[in-house]
PDB file of C-alpha atoms in Angstrom:
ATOM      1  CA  UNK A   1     -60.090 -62.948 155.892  1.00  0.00           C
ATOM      2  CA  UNK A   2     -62.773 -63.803 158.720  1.00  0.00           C
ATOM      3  CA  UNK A   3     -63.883 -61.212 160.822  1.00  0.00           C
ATOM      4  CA  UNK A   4     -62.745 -61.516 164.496  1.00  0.00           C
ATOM      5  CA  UNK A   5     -64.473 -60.521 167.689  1.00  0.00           C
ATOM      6  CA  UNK A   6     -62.446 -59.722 170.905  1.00  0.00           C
ATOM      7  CA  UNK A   7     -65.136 -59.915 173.505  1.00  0.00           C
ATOM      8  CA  UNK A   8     -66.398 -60.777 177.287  1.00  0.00           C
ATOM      9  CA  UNK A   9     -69.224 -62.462 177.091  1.00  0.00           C
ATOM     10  CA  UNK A  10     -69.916 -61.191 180.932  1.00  0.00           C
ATOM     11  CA  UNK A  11     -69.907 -57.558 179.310  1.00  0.00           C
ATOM     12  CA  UNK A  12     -73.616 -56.937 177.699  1.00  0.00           C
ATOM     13  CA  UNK A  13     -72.162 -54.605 174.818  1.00  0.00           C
ATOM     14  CA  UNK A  14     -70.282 -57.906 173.791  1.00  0.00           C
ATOM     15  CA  UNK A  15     -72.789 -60.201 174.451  1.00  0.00           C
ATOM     16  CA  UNK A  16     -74.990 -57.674 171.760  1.00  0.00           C
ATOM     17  CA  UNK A  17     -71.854 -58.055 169.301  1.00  0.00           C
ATOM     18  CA  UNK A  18     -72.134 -61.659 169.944  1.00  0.00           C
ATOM     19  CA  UNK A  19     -75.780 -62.431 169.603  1.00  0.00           C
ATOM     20  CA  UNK A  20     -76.354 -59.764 166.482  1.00  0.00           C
ATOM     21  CA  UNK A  21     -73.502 -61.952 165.052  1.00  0.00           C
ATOM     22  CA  UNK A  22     -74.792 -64.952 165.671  1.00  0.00           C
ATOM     23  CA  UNK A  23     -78.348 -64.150 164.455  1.00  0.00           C
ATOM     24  CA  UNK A  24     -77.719 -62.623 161.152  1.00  0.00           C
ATOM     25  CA  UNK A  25     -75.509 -65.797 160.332  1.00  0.00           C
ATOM     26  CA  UNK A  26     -72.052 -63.501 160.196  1.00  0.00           C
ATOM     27  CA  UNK A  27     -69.330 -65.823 160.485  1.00  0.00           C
ATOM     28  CA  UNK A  28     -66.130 -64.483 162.560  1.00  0.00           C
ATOM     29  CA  UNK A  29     -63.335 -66.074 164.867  1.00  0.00           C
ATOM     30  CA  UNK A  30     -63.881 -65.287 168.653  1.00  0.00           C
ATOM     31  CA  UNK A  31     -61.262 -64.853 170.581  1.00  0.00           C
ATOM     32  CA  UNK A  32     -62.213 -64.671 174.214  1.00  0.00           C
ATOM     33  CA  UNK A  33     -60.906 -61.974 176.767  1.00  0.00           C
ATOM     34  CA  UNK A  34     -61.608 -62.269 180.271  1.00  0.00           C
ATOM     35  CA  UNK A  35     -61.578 -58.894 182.089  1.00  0.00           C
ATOM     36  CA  UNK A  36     -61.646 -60.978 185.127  1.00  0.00           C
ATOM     37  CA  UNK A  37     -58.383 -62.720 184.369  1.00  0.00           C
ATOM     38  CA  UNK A  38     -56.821 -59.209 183.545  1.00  0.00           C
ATOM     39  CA  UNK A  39     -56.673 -60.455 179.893  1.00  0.00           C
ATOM     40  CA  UNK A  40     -57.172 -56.924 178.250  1.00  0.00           C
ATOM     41  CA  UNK A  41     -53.783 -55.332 179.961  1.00  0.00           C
ATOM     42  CA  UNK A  42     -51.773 -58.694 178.374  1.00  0.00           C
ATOM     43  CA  UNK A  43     -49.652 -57.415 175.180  1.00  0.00           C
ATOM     44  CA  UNK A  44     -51.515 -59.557 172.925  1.00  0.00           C
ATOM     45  CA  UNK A  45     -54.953 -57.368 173.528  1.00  0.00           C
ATOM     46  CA  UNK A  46     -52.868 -54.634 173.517  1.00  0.00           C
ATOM     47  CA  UNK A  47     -51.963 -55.102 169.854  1.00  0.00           C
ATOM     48  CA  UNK A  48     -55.867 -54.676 169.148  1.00  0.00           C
ATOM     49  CA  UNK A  49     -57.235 -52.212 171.354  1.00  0.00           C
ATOM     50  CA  UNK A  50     -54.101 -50.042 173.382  1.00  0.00           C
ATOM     51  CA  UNK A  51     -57.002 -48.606 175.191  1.00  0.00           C
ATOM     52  CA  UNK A  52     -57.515 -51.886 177.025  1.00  0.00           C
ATOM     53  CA  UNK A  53     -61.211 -52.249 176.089  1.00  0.00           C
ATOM     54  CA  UNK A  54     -63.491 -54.726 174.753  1.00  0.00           C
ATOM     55  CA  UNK A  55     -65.290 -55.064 172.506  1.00  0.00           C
ATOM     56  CA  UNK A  56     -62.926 -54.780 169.559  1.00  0.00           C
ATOM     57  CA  UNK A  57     -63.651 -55.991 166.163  1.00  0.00           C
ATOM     58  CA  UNK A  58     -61.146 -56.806 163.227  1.00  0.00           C
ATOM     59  CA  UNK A  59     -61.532 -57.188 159.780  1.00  0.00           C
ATOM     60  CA  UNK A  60     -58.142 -57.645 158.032  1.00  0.00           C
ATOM     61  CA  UNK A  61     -56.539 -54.284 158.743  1.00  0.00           C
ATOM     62  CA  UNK A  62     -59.244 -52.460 159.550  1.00  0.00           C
ATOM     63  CA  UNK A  63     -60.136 -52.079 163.519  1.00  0.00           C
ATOM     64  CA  UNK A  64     -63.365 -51.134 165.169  1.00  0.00           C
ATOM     65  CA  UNK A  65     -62.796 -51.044 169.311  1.00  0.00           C
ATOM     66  CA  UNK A  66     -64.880 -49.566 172.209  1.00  0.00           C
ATOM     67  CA  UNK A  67     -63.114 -46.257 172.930  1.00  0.00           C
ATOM     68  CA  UNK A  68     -63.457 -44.366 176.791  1.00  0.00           C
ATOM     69  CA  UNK A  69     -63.580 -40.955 174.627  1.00  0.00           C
ATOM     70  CA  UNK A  70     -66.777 -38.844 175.305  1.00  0.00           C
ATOM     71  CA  UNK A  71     -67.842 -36.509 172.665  1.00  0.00           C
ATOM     72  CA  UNK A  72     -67.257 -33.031 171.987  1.00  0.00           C
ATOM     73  CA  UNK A  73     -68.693 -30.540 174.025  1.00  0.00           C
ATOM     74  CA  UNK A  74     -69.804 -28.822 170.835  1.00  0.00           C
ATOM     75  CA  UNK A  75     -71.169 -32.357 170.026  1.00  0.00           C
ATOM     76  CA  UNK A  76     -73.360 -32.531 173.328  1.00  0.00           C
ATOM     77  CA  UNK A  77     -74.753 -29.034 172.672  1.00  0.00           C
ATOM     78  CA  UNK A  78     -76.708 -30.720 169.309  1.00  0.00           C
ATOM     79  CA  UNK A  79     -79.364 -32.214 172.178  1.00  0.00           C
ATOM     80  CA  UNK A  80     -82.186 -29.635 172.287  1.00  0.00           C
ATOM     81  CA  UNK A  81     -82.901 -29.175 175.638  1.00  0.00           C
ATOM     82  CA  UNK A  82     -78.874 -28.650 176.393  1.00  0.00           C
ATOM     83  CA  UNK A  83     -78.371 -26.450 173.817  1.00  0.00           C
ATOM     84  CA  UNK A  84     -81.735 -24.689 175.156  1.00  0.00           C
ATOM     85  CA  UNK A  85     -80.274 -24.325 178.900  1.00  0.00           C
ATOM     86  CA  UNK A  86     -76.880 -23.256 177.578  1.00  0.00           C
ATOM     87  CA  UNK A  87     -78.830 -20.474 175.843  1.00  0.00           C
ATOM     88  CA  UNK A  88     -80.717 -19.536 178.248  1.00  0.00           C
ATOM     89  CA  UNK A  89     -77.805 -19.205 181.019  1.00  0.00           C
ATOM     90  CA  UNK A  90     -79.745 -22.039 183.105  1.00  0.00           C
ATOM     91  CA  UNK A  91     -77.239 -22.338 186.435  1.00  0.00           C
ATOM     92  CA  UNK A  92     -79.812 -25.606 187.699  1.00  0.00           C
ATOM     93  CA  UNK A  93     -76.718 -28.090 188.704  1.00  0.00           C
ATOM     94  CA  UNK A  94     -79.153 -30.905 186.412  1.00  0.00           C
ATOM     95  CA  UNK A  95     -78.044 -28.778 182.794  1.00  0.00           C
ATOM     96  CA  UNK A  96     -74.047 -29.000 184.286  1.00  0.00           C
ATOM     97  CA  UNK A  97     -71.867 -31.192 181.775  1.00  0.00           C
ATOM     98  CA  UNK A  98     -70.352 -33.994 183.007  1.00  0.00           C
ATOM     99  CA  UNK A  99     -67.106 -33.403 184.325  1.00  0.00           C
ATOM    100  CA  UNK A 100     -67.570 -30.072 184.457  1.00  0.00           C
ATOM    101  CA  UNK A 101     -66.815 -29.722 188.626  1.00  0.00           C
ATOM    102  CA  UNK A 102     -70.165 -27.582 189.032  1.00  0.00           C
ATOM    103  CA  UNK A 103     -72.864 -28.792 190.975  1.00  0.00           C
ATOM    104  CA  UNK A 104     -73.917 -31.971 190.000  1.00  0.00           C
ATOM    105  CA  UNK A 105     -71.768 -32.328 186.926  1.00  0.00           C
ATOM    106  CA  UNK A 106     -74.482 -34.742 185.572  1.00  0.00           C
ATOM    107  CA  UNK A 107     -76.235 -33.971 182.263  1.00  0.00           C
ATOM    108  CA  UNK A 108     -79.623 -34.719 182.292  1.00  0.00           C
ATOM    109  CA  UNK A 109     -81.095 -38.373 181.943  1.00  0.00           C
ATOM    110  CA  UNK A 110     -80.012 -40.112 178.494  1.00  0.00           C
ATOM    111  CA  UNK A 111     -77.853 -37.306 177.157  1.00  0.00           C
TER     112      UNK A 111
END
């Protein structure tokens, strides 16, 4: 069975997907799905990705998709300088984690 892409090519992670693809000669089935249209909320994306995101890859029955799930704050601690401020008791609104409702709630650039 061919490997099929579900992408936007207006959305860069897809357009990645799509040239990677593309340059290492991978052969797969596209099947286009424009955001734009509201194709990703029709039933038939919904089968692939209930999460309503692209880009979603299938191979036979197994299912790679793009996921709005952040990781675990015990996961986020594993950067050095977080897990430095957490131990340190650092209250600077730039060490807050995302989400968290304390000043700032932004981690700090890249993390």
């Amino acid at each position: 069975m061919m490997l099929e892409l579900f992408l936007d090519l207006y959305s860069p992670p897809c357009r990645a997907i799509y040239i990677f693809t593309r340059k290492n000669s991978i052969p797969f089935e596209m099947h286009p799905v424009e955001l734009a249209q509201g194709e990703h909320l029709k039933p038939e994306f919904l089968k692939v990705n209930p999460l309503e995101k692209v880009p979603a890859l299938r191979d036979g029955n197994f299912l790679v998709a793009e996921s709005p799930v952040s990781p675990a704050p015990r996961l986020r601690a594993a950067c050095g300088c977080c897990a430095a401020a957490a131990a340190i008791g650092e209250a600077d609104a730039r060490f807050a984690a995302p989400g968290s409702g304390g000043p700032g709630g932004q981690a700090l650039p890249g993390h």
